[in-house]
Amino acid sequence: MAQEDVFKKIVSHCKEYGFVFPSSDIYDGLGAVYDYGQNGVELKNNIKQYWWQSMVLLHDNIVGLDSAVFMHPTVWKASGHVDAFNDPLIDNRDSKKRYRADVLIEDQIGKYEEKIEKEIAKARKRFGEAFDEAQFRSTNPRVLENEAKKTALHERFAKAMGAMDLAELKQIILDEEIACPISGTRNWTDVRQFNLMFKTEVGSTADGASTIYLRPETAQGIFVNYLNVQKTGRMKLPFGIAQIGKAFRNEIVARQFIFRMREFEQMEMQYFVKPGTELQWFEQWKQTRMAWHQALGFGAENYRFHDHEKLAHYANAASDVEFRMPFGFKEVEGIHSRTNFDLSQHAKYSGRKIEYFDPDTNESYTPYVIETSIGVDRMFLSVLCHAYQEEKLEGGDTRVVLKLPAALAPTKLAIMPLVKKDGLPEKAREIMDELKFHFNCKYDEKDSIGKRYRRQDAVGTPFCITIDHDTLTDGCVTLRDRDTMQQERIPVSELRTRLEDKVSITSLLKKLC
Ligand code: ATP
């Protein structure tokens, strides 16, 4: 099945099974805004918990914060967002569709990469075991040609973005003959800048009102609380502040479902370090974050780092963690070495001294910062894309199953009486009443057992138990595993110990230590 079709299926599966709904659905939705349904909110909460605990429980020098969405407007002046949080946009005159010029060019770079990968895959198939990828890359004329085009485009693009040369961005689009995916034409307008921050007003009267912004990132809430937390928590460098919260960006092109939203959630951690040690910490956080992703068991081959060559003006190193989505490798998380830019700017604009007194050296300085910034919704999408599978079963049937890591699954255990009589529902409820304090259980008595299994597979429930007539006498239930579909009889008294470890966030956290 084409990857595009797989993605469409995932999107409709999300709606059909209560994971993600378009916002204001009865009014036909609102562009790039989504609501999480009964299963989605559980999965999302589990992702957040996995992240939060990996930061705050596993590091005794990282503490949490929950800062407000609304902040003093000067925050965004100081951070540079008022002047520079812009995307270059371009319109196609025929389709009337608007695009981000940088994304059009990045997609074009991706096309060269795809061509190279295709050549390599073809050759690998042809040569089998004997295939030497490094040699093929350095000698095959088609690979070399595409590699040269990719590098040249990349360099030209990086230069144009660095200088925010809008005319040059347009020229690149024309020279590369990039066409609008809707109209197929190259009838482009000029490239213009567009600020991504949403504005609103505080104050009860129009006169007294002042313009404020919905935060486009949670990080600034951490920077402006650096002094509060450092002093009240008596934190010594290096230390981190972690926060999960909503962020808002007026994205020009809202595409790819929850990959790019106008209201989304971020999990950000700012790690304050001594100047001069930041690149060492940057490398360390890259590895720590990659280990966090890979502990989910989706396969190392589905992740890669993308180191930035073009750095934001405040950064001295930056790298993205990319995940293989059905629409290619895409950024899920950014790891940035932000120097002392933000704290120095806030010191300048607020007139406060924002420094750290180092008791070891008796000197004061502005700490440097390593940031790890991951989108909850993008993480959610990567988990779903990897988990969604259509399996052919013996006998010709297919089943749709979400192979979610058990610790992230919305429901851990479905509890099913075989029939709705003979005391089986009561027994099932009794088991549920005991287990519900330990993990998320769902009671289900409707339809045949086969149908109930399929329903649980479709929402990723890792385990089901069936209560039958024998349960009333032997105290055992049938435990069914989602992935292997194997069934076994086990005593009710053993359920908790057998399952708790497998379905808890702790099981994931232990892989990180
Ligand atoms: P992109 O280049 O895709 O616009 P970005 O580099 O601007 O992303 P950052 O500012 O580094 O993103 O934000 C950190 C993380 O927040 C991203 O890695 C992503 O997971 C998430 N994120 C950013 N913008 C959005 C959005 N519009 N919708 C959903 N998640 C987002």
Coordinates of C-alpha atoms and ligand atoms in Angstrom, one line a residue:
M1 CA 0.0 0.0 0.0
A2 CA 1.3 3.5 -0.9
Q3 CA 2.5 5.4 2.2
E4 CA 0.1 8.2 1.4
D5 CA -2.8 5.7 1.7
V6 CA -1.5 4.3 4.9
F7 CA -1.4 7.9 6.3
K8 CA -5.0 8.5 5.2
K9 CA -6.0 5.3 7.0
I10 CA -4.3 6.4 10.2
V11 CA -6.1 9.7 10.1
S12 CA -9.5 8.1 9.8
H13 CA -8.6 5.4 12.3
C14 CA -7.8 8.2 14.8
K15 CA -11.3 9.7 14.3
E16 CA -13.2 6.4 14.2
Y17 CA -11.6 5.1 17.5
G18 CA -11.7 8.3 19.6
F19 CA -8.1 9.3 19.3
V20 CA -8.2 12.6 17.5
F21 CA -11.1 14.7 16.2
P22 CA -11.1 17.9 14.2
S23 CA -11.7 20.9 16.5
S24 CA -15.3 22.1 16.4
D25 CA -16.2 19.1 14.3
I26 CA -19.9 19.9 14.1
Y27 CA -19.0 23.2 12.5
D28 CA -16.8 21.4 9.9
G29 CA -13.6 21.9 11.9
L30 CA -11.0 24.7 12.3
G31 CA -7.8 24.6 10.2
A32 CA -4.9 22.9 12.0
V33 CA -6.6 22.6 15.3
Y34 CA -7.6 19.2 16.8
D35 CA -9.2 17.7 19.9
Y36 CA -8.1 14.5 21.5
G37 CA -10.8 12.0 22.2
Q38 CA -11.3 9.4 25.0
N39 CA -8.4 7.2 23.8
G40 CA -6.2 10.0 22.5
V41 CA -6.1 11.8 25.8
E42 CA -4.9 8.7 27.6
L43 CA -2.2 8.1 25.0
K44 CA -1.1 11.7 25.1
N45 CA -1.1 11.7 28.9
N46 CA 1.1 8.6 28.9
I47 CA 3.6 10.2 26.5
K48 CA 3.7 13.3 28.7
Q49 CA 4.2 11.2 31.8
Y50 CA 7.0 9.2 30.2
W51 CA 8.8 12.4 29.3
W52 CA 8.1 14.2 32.6
Q53 CA 9.3 11.3 34.7
S54 CA 12.4 10.7 32.6
M55 CA 13.3 14.3 33.2
V56 CA 12.1 15.0 36.8
L57 CA 12.3 11.6 38.4
L58 CA 15.5 10.3 36.8
H59 CA 17.5 13.5 37.3
D60 CA 17.7 15.0 40.8
N61 CA 19.0 18.3 39.3
I62 CA 15.9 18.8 37.0
V63 CA 12.8 20.4 38.4
G64 CA 9.4 21.2 36.9
L65 CA 7.5 24.4 36.2
D66 CA 4.1 25.4 34.9
S67 CA 4.2 28.9 33.7
A68 CA 1.3 30.9 32.2
V69 CA 0.5 31.1 28.5
F70 CA 0.2 34.9 28.7
M71 CA 3.4 36.8 29.4
H72 CA 4.5 40.3 29.5
P73 CA 4.7 41.6 25.9
T74 CA 8.4 42.7 26.4
V75 CA 9.3 39.0 26.8
W76 CA 8.7 38.5 23.1
K77 CA 10.6 41.7 22.2
A78 CA 13.6 40.5 24.2
S79 CA 13.5 36.9 22.8
G80 CA 13.5 38.2 19.3
H81 CA 10.1 36.8 18.4
V82 CA 8.4 40.1 17.6
D83 CA 11.1 41.0 15.1
A84 CA 12.2 37.6 13.8
F85 CA 9.7 34.8 14.3
N86 CA 8.7 34.9 10.7
D87 CA 8.2 32.4 8.0
P88 CA 8.8 33.2 4.3
L89 CA 5.6 32.6 2.5
I90 CA 4.8 32.4 -1.2
D91 CA 1.4 32.0 -3.0
N92 CA 0.6 30.1 -6.2
R93 CA -1.5 32.5 -8.3
D94 CA -3.4 29.6 -10.0
S95 CA -4.4 27.4 -7.1
K96 CA -4.5 30.4 -4.6
K97 CA -2.6 28.1 -2.2
R98 CA -0.1 29.5 0.2
Y99 CA 3.2 27.7 1.0
R100 CA 6.3 28.2 3.1
A101 CA 9.1 28.9 0.7
D102 CA 11.6 27.2 2.9
V103 CA 9.5 24.0 3.1
L104 CA 9.1 23.9 -0.7
I105 CA 12.9 24.0 -1.0
E106 CA 13.4 21.5 1.8
D107 CA 11.0 19.1 0.1
Q108 CA 13.0 19.5 -3.1
I109 CA 16.2 18.6 -1.2
G110 CA 14.3 15.6 0.1
K111 CA 13.5 14.6 -3.5
Y112 CA 17.2 14.4 -4.3
E113 CA 17.7 12.3 -1.2
E114 CA 14.9 10.0 -2.2
K115 CA 16.4 9.5 -5.6
I116 CA 19.7 8.5 -4.1
E117 CA 18.0 6.1 -1.6
K118 CA 16.1 4.5 -4.5
E119 CA 19.3 3.9 -6.5
I120 CA 20.9 2.3 -3.4
A121 CA 17.9 0.1 -2.7
K122 CA 17.9 -1.1 -6.3
A123 CA 21.6 -1.9 -6.2
R124 CA 21.3 -3.6 -2.8
K125 CA 18.6 -5.9 -4.3
R126 CA 20.7 -6.6 -7.4
F127 CA 24.0 -7.3 -5.6
G128 CA 22.6 -8.9 -2.4
E129 CA 25.2 -9.8 0.3
A130 CA 28.1 -8.5 -1.7
F131 CA 26.7 -4.9 -1.8
D132 CA 29.2 -2.3 -0.6
E133 CA 27.1 0.8 0.0
A134 CA 30.0 3.2 0.7
Q135 CA 31.7 2.2 -2.6
F136 CA 28.4 2.5 -4.5
R137 CA 27.8 6.0 -3.1
S138 CA 31.2 7.2 -4.1
T139 CA 31.2 5.7 -7.6
N140 CA 27.7 5.5 -9.1
P141 CA 27.2 8.3 -11.6
R142 CA 23.5 8.8 -10.8
V143 CA 24.1 8.9 -7.1
L144 CA 27.0 11.3 -7.6
E145 CA 24.9 13.6 -9.8
N146 CA 22.0 13.8 -7.3
E147 CA 24.4 14.2 -4.4
A148 CA 26.0 17.2 -6.2
K149 CA 22.6 18.8 -6.9
K150 CA 21.5 18.3 -3.4
T151 CA 24.7 19.8 -1.9
A152 CA 24.6 22.8 -4.2
L153 CA 20.9 23.4 -3.4
H154 CA 21.5 23.0 0.3
E155 CA 24.3 25.5 0.3
R156 CA 22.4 28.1 -1.7
F157 CA 19.3 27.6 0.5
A158 CA 21.3 27.9 3.7
K159 CA 22.9 31.1 2.5
A160 CA 19.5 32.6 1.4
M161 CA 17.9 31.7 4.7
G162 CA 20.8 33.0 6.8
A163 CA 20.5 36.4 5.1
M164 CA 16.7 36.1 4.8
D165 CA 17.1 37.0 1.2
L166 CA 13.5 36.7 0.0
A167 CA 14.3 37.4 -3.7
E168 CA 16.9 34.6 -3.7
L169 CA 14.4 32.2 -2.1
K170 CA 12.0 32.9 -4.9
Q171 CA 14.8 32.5 -7.5
I172 CA 15.7 29.1 -6.1
I173 CA 12.1 28.0 -6.4
L174 CA 12.1 29.1 -10.0
D175 CA 15.5 27.6 -10.9
E176 CA 14.6 24.3 -9.3
E177 CA 11.3 24.4 -11.3
I178 CA 9.3 23.7 -8.2
A179 CA 5.6 23.5 -9.1
C180 CA 2.5 23.9 -6.9
P181 CA 1.3 20.4 -6.0
I182 CA -2.3 21.5 -6.5
S183 CA -2.2 23.5 -9.8
G184 CA 1.0 22.0 -11.1
T185 CA 2.0 25.5 -12.3
R186 CA 5.0 27.7 -11.5
N187 CA 3.0 30.9 -11.4
W188 CA 4.5 32.1 -8.0
T189 CA 4.1 35.5 -6.2
D190 CA 7.1 37.1 -4.5
V191 CA 8.2 35.7 -1.1
R192 CA 7.0 37.7 1.9
Q193 CA 7.6 37.5 5.6
F194 CA 4.8 36.4 8.0
N195 CA 5.0 36.6 11.8
L196 CA 3.7 33.5 13.4
M197 CA 2.6 34.9 16.8
F198 CA -1.1 35.2 17.6
K199 CA -2.0 38.5 19.2
T200 CA -4.8 39.3 21.6
E201 CA -5.6 41.9 24.2
V202 CA -5.8 42.0 28.0
G203 CA -7.7 44.6 30.0
S204 CA -11.4 45.2 30.3
T205 CA -11.7 48.5 28.3
A206 CA -10.5 49.1 24.9
D207 CA -8.5 52.2 26.1
G208 CA -6.7 50.4 28.8
A209 CA -6.1 47.2 26.8
S210 CA -2.6 46.2 25.8
T211 CA -1.6 43.8 23.1
I212 CA -0.2 40.5 24.3
Y213 CA 0.8 37.3 22.5
L214 CA -0.1 33.7 22.9
R215 CA 3.2 32.1 23.6
P216 CA 4.8 30.4 20.5
E217 CA 7.1 28.3 22.7
T218 CA 7.1 27.3 26.4
A219 CA 10.8 28.0 26.7
Q220 CA 10.5 31.7 27.5
G221 CA 8.4 30.9 30.6
I222 CA 11.4 28.9 31.8
F223 CA 13.9 31.7 31.1
V224 CA 12.0 34.4 32.9
N225 CA 11.7 32.1 35.9
Y226 CA 15.3 31.1 36.0
L227 CA 16.1 33.3 39.0
N228 CA 13.0 32.3 40.9
V229 CA 13.7 28.6 40.6
Q230 CA 17.4 28.9 41.0
K231 CA 17.1 30.9 44.2
T232 CA 14.1 29.2 45.8
G233 CA 15.3 25.7 44.9
R234 CA 18.9 26.6 45.7
M235 CA 19.9 25.0 42.5
K236 CA 23.6 24.5 41.6
L237 CA 24.8 24.5 38.0
P238 CA 24.3 22.4 36.0
F239 CA 20.5 22.1 36.5
G240 CA 17.4 21.9 34.4
I241 CA 13.9 23.2 34.4
A242 CA 11.2 21.1 32.6
Q243 CA 7.8 22.2 31.4
I244 CA 4.9 20.8 29.4
G245 CA 2.4 23.3 28.0
K246 CA 0.5 24.7 25.1
A247 CA 2.1 26.8 22.4
F248 CA 0.5 28.6 19.6
R249 CA 1.8 29.4 16.1
N250 CA -0.2 30.9 13.2
E251 CA 1.3 28.3 10.8
I252 CA 0.9 29.4 7.2
V253 CA 0.5 25.9 5.8
A254 CA -1.4 23.6 8.0
R255 CA -0.8 20.1 6.6
Q256 CA -0.3 16.6 7.6
F257 CA -2.8 16.3 10.3
I258 CA -1.4 16.9 13.8
F259 CA 2.2 17.2 12.5
R260 CA 1.7 21.0 12.1
M261 CA -0.9 22.6 14.2
R262 CA -1.8 26.1 15.3
E263 CA -2.4 25.1 18.9
F264 CA -0.1 22.4 20.1
E265 CA 1.8 21.2 23.1
Q266 CA 5.5 21.2 23.8
M267 CA 7.7 19.4 26.4
E268 CA 10.7 21.6 26.9
M269 CA 13.7 21.3 29.2
Q270 CA 16.3 24.1 29.6
Y271 CA 19.5 22.9 31.1
F272 CA 21.7 25.7 32.5
V273 CA 25.4 25.0 32.4
K274 CA 28.7 26.7 33.0
P275 CA 29.9 28.7 29.9
G276 CA 32.5 26.6 28.0
T277 CA 30.9 23.3 28.9
E278 CA 27.8 23.7 26.7
L279 CA 29.0 21.6 23.7
Q280 CA 29.8 18.7 25.9
W281 CA 26.3 18.9 27.4
F282 CA 24.8 19.3 24.0
E283 CA 26.4 16.0 22.9
Q284 CA 25.2 14.3 26.1
W285 CA 21.6 15.5 25.7
K286 CA 21.5 14.4 22.1
Q287 CA 22.4 10.8 23.3
T288 CA 20.0 11.0 26.3
R289 CA 17.1 12.1 24.1
M290 CA 17.8 9.5 21.4
A291 CA 17.9 6.8 24.1
W292 CA 14.5 8.0 25.3
H293 CA 13.0 7.7 21.8
Q294 CA 14.6 4.3 21.1
A295 CA 13.5 2.8 24.4
L296 CA 10.0 2.6 22.8
G297 CA 11.3 -0.2 20.7
F298 CA 10.4 1.2 17.2
G299 CA 13.8 0.3 15.8
A300 CA 16.9 2.4 15.6
E301 CA 16.7 2.6 11.8
N302 CA 13.6 4.8 12.1
Y303 CA 15.5 7.6 13.8
R304 CA 18.2 9.9 12.7
F305 CA 19.9 13.1 13.7
H306 CA 19.7 16.1 11.4
D307 CA 22.5 18.5 12.5
H308 CA 21.8 22.1 11.5
E309 CA 24.3 23.9 9.4
K310 CA 22.3 27.1 9.4
L311 CA 22.0 28.1 13.0
A312 CA 19.6 30.5 14.6
H313 CA 21.4 33.7 15.6
Y314 CA 21.4 32.7 19.2
A315 CA 22.6 29.1 18.8
N316 CA 26.1 27.6 18.6
A317 CA 24.9 24.0 17.9
A318 CA 21.6 22.5 16.9
S319 CA 20.3 19.1 15.9
D320 CA 16.9 17.5 15.3
V321 CA 15.7 14.1 16.1
E322 CA 13.9 12.9 13.0
F323 CA 11.5 10.0 12.8
R324 CA 10.5 8.0 9.8
M325 CA 6.8 9.1 9.3
P326 CA 4.8 7.7 6.3
F327 CA 5.6 11.0 4.6
G328 CA 9.4 10.7 5.2
F329 CA 11.9 11.5 7.9
K330 CA 10.5 14.5 9.9
E331 CA 11.6 16.5 12.9
V332 CA 10.0 15.4 16.2
E333 CA 12.4 17.1 18.6
G334 CA 15.0 19.8 18.5
I335 CA 18.1 19.9 20.7
H336 CA 19.7 23.3 20.7
S337 CA 22.7 24.9 22.4
R338 CA 21.2 28.4 22.9
T339 CA 24.3 30.1 24.5
N340 CA 23.4 32.8 27.0
F341 CA 21.3 34.7 24.5
D342 CA 17.9 34.4 26.2
L343 CA 19.0 35.1 29.7
S344 CA 21.2 38.1 28.6
Q345 CA 18.4 39.5 26.5
H346 CA 16.0 39.3 29.5
A347 CA 18.6 40.9 31.7
K348 CA 18.9 43.7 29.2
Y349 CA 15.2 44.3 28.7
S350 CA 14.2 43.8 32.4
G351 CA 17.1 45.7 33.9
R352 CA 17.6 42.7 36.4
K353 CA 20.8 41.0 37.0
I354 CA 20.2 37.4 35.8
E355 CA 23.4 35.5 36.7
Y356 CA 24.7 32.6 38.7
F357 CA 27.1 33.0 41.5
D358 CA 29.5 30.0 41.3
P359 CA 30.5 29.1 44.8
D360 CA 33.4 26.9 43.5
T361 CA 35.1 29.8 41.6
N362 CA 33.6 32.8 43.5
E363 CA 32.6 34.4 40.2
S364 CA 29.3 35.4 38.7
Y365 CA 28.3 34.7 35.1
T366 CA 25.3 34.2 32.8
P367 CA 24.7 30.5 32.4
Y368 CA 24.6 28.9 29.0
V369 CA 21.6 26.8 28.0
I370 CA 21.0 23.5 26.3
E371 CA 17.4 23.1 25.3
T372 CA 15.5 19.9 24.4
S373 CA 12.2 20.7 22.8
I374 CA 9.7 18.1 21.7
G375 CA 6.2 18.4 20.4
V376 CA 3.7 16.2 22.2
D377 CA 1.4 16.0 19.2
R378 CA 4.3 15.1 16.8
M379 CA 5.4 12.5 19.2
F380 CA 1.8 11.2 19.4
L381 CA 1.7 11.0 15.6
S382 CA 5.0 9.1 15.3
V383 CA 3.8 6.6 17.9
L384 CA 0.6 6.1 16.1
C385 CA 2.2 5.8 12.7
H386 CA 4.5 3.2 13.9
A387 CA 1.9 1.3 15.8
Y388 CA -0.8 1.1 13.1
Q389 CA -0.7 -2.2 11.3
E390 CA -3.0 -4.2 9.1
E391 CA -2.3 -7.9 9.6
K392 CA -3.3 -10.8 7.5
L393 CA -4.6 -13.6 9.7
E394 CA -4.8 -17.3 9.0
G395 CA -8.0 -18.0 7.2
G396 CA -7.8 -14.8 5.2
D397 CA -9.1 -12.3 7.7
T398 CA -7.3 -9.0 8.4
R399 CA -7.1 -7.2 11.6
V400 CA -6.2 -3.6 12.3
V401 CA -4.0 -3.5 15.4
L402 CA -2.2 -0.7 17.1
K403 CA 1.0 -2.2 18.4
L404 CA 1.5 0.6 20.9
P405 CA 4.2 0.1 23.6
A406 CA 2.1 -1.3 26.5
A407 CA 3.2 1.5 28.8
L408 CA 1.7 4.1 26.4
A409 CA -1.5 2.2 25.5
P410 CA -4.7 4.0 26.6
T411 CA -6.2 0.9 28.2
K412 CA -3.9 -1.8 29.6
L413 CA -6.4 -4.5 30.3
A414 CA -9.9 -5.3 28.8
I415 CA -12.0 -7.4 31.1
M416 CA -14.7 -9.5 29.4
P417 CA -17.3 -11.9 30.7
L418 CA -17.8 -14.6 28.1
V419 CA -21.6 -14.2 28.4
K420 CA -23.8 -11.6 30.0
K421 CA -25.4 -14.0 32.6
D422 CA -24.6 -16.8 35.1
G423 CA -22.8 -14.5 37.4
L424 CA -19.9 -13.9 34.9
P425 CA -20.5 -10.1 34.7
E426 CA -20.4 -9.8 38.5
K427 CA -17.2 -11.8 38.7
A428 CA -15.7 -9.6 35.9
R429 CA -16.7 -6.4 37.8
E430 CA -15.1 -7.8 41.0
I431 CA -11.8 -8.4 39.2
M432 CA -12.0 -4.9 37.7
D433 CA -12.7 -3.3 41.0
E434 CA -9.5 -4.7 42.3
L435 CA -7.3 -4.0 39.4
K436 CA -8.6 -0.5 38.5
F437 CA -6.4 1.1 41.2
H438 CA -3.3 -0.2 39.5
F439 CA -3.8 0.4 35.8
N440 CA -6.3 1.5 33.3
C441 CA -8.9 -1.3 32.8
K442 CA -12.0 -1.4 30.5
Y443 CA -15.1 -3.5 31.0
D444 CA -16.6 -4.9 27.8
E445 CA -19.5 -7.3 27.6
K446 CA -21.1 -6.4 24.2
D447 CA -20.8 -8.6 21.1
S448 CA -18.9 -11.9 20.6
I449 CA -15.5 -12.4 22.1
G450 CA -13.9 -12.3 18.7
K451 CA -15.5 -8.8 17.9
R452 CA -14.4 -7.6 21.3
Y453 CA -10.8 -8.7 20.7
R454 CA -10.8 -6.8 17.4
R455 CA -12.1 -3.7 19.1
Q456 CA -9.4 -3.8 21.7
D457 CA -6.7 -4.5 19.0
A458 CA -7.8 -1.4 17.2
V459 CA -7.2 0.8 20.2
G460 CA -4.0 -0.9 21.1
T461 CA -5.0 -2.7 24.4
P462 CA -2.1 -5.0 25.1
F463 CA -4.0 -7.5 27.2
C464 CA -7.6 -8.9 27.5
I465 CA -9.0 -11.4 30.0
T466 CA -12.0 -13.5 29.6
I467 CA -14.1 -14.7 32.5
D468 CA -15.9 -17.9 31.8
H469 CA -17.9 -20.5 33.8
D470 CA -14.7 -22.2 35.0
T471 CA -13.5 -19.0 36.5
L472 CA -16.2 -19.3 39.1
T473 CA -14.8 -22.6 40.3
D474 CA -11.0 -22.6 39.5
G475 CA -10.3 -18.8 39.9
C476 CA -8.5 -18.6 36.6
V477 CA -9.1 -16.4 33.5
T478 CA -8.0 -16.6 29.9
L479 CA -5.3 -14.0 29.3
R480 CA -4.9 -12.9 25.7
D481 CA -1.8 -11.1 24.3
R482 CA -2.5 -8.5 21.6
D483 CA 0.6 -9.0 19.5
T484 CA 0.9 -12.8 19.6
M485 CA -2.8 -13.4 20.0
Q486 CA -1.8 -16.3 22.3
Q487 CA -4.0 -17.2 25.1
E488 CA -3.2 -18.8 28.4
R489 CA -5.1 -19.7 31.7
I490 CA -3.8 -17.8 34.7
P491 CA -5.1 -17.4 38.2
V492 CA -6.8 -14.1 38.9
S493 CA -4.5 -13.6 41.9
E494 CA -1.5 -13.5 39.6
L495 CA -2.9 -10.9 37.2
R496 CA -1.6 -7.8 38.9
T497 CA 2.0 -9.0 39.3
R498 CA 2.1 -10.4 35.8
L499 CA 0.9 -7.3 34.1
E500 CA 1.8 -4.3 36.3
D501 CA 5.5 -4.3 35.4
K502 CA 4.8 -4.6 31.6
V503 CA 2.3 -1.9 31.4
S504 CA 3.8 0.7 33.7
I505 CA 5.8 3.8 32.7
T506 CA 8.4 2.5 35.1
S507 CA 9.1 -0.4 32.6
L508 CA 10.2 2.2 30.1
L509 CA 12.1 4.4 32.5
K510 CA 14.2 1.3 33.7
K511 CA 15.5 1.0 30.1
L512 CA 17.0 4.5 30.4
C513 CA 19.1 3.8 33.5
Ligands
ATP1 P1 9.3 23.2 12.1 O1 10.6 23.5 11.4 O2 8.7 21.8 11.7 O3 8.3 24.3 11.9 P2 10.5 24.1 14.4 O4 12.0 23.8 14.1 O5 10.0 25.5 14.2 O6 9.6 23.1 13.6 P3 10.8 24.2 17.2 O7 10.6 25.7 17.3 O8 12.2 23.7 17.4 O9 10.2 23.7 15.8 O10 9.8 23.5 18.2 C1 10.2 22.3 18.9 C2 9.2 21.2 18.6 O11 7.9 21.6 18.8 C3 9.3 20.6 17.2 O12 10.3 19.7 17.1 C4 8.0 20.0 17.1 O13 7.9 18.7 17.6 C5 7.1 20.9 17.9 N1 6.3 21.8 17.0 C6 6.8 23.0 16.5 N2 5.8 23.6 15.7 C7 4.8 22.8 15.8 C8 3.5 22.8 15.2 N3 3.1 23.8 14.5 N4 2.6 21.8 15.4 C9 3.0 20.7 16.2 N5 4.2 20.6 16.7 C10 5.1 21.6 16.6

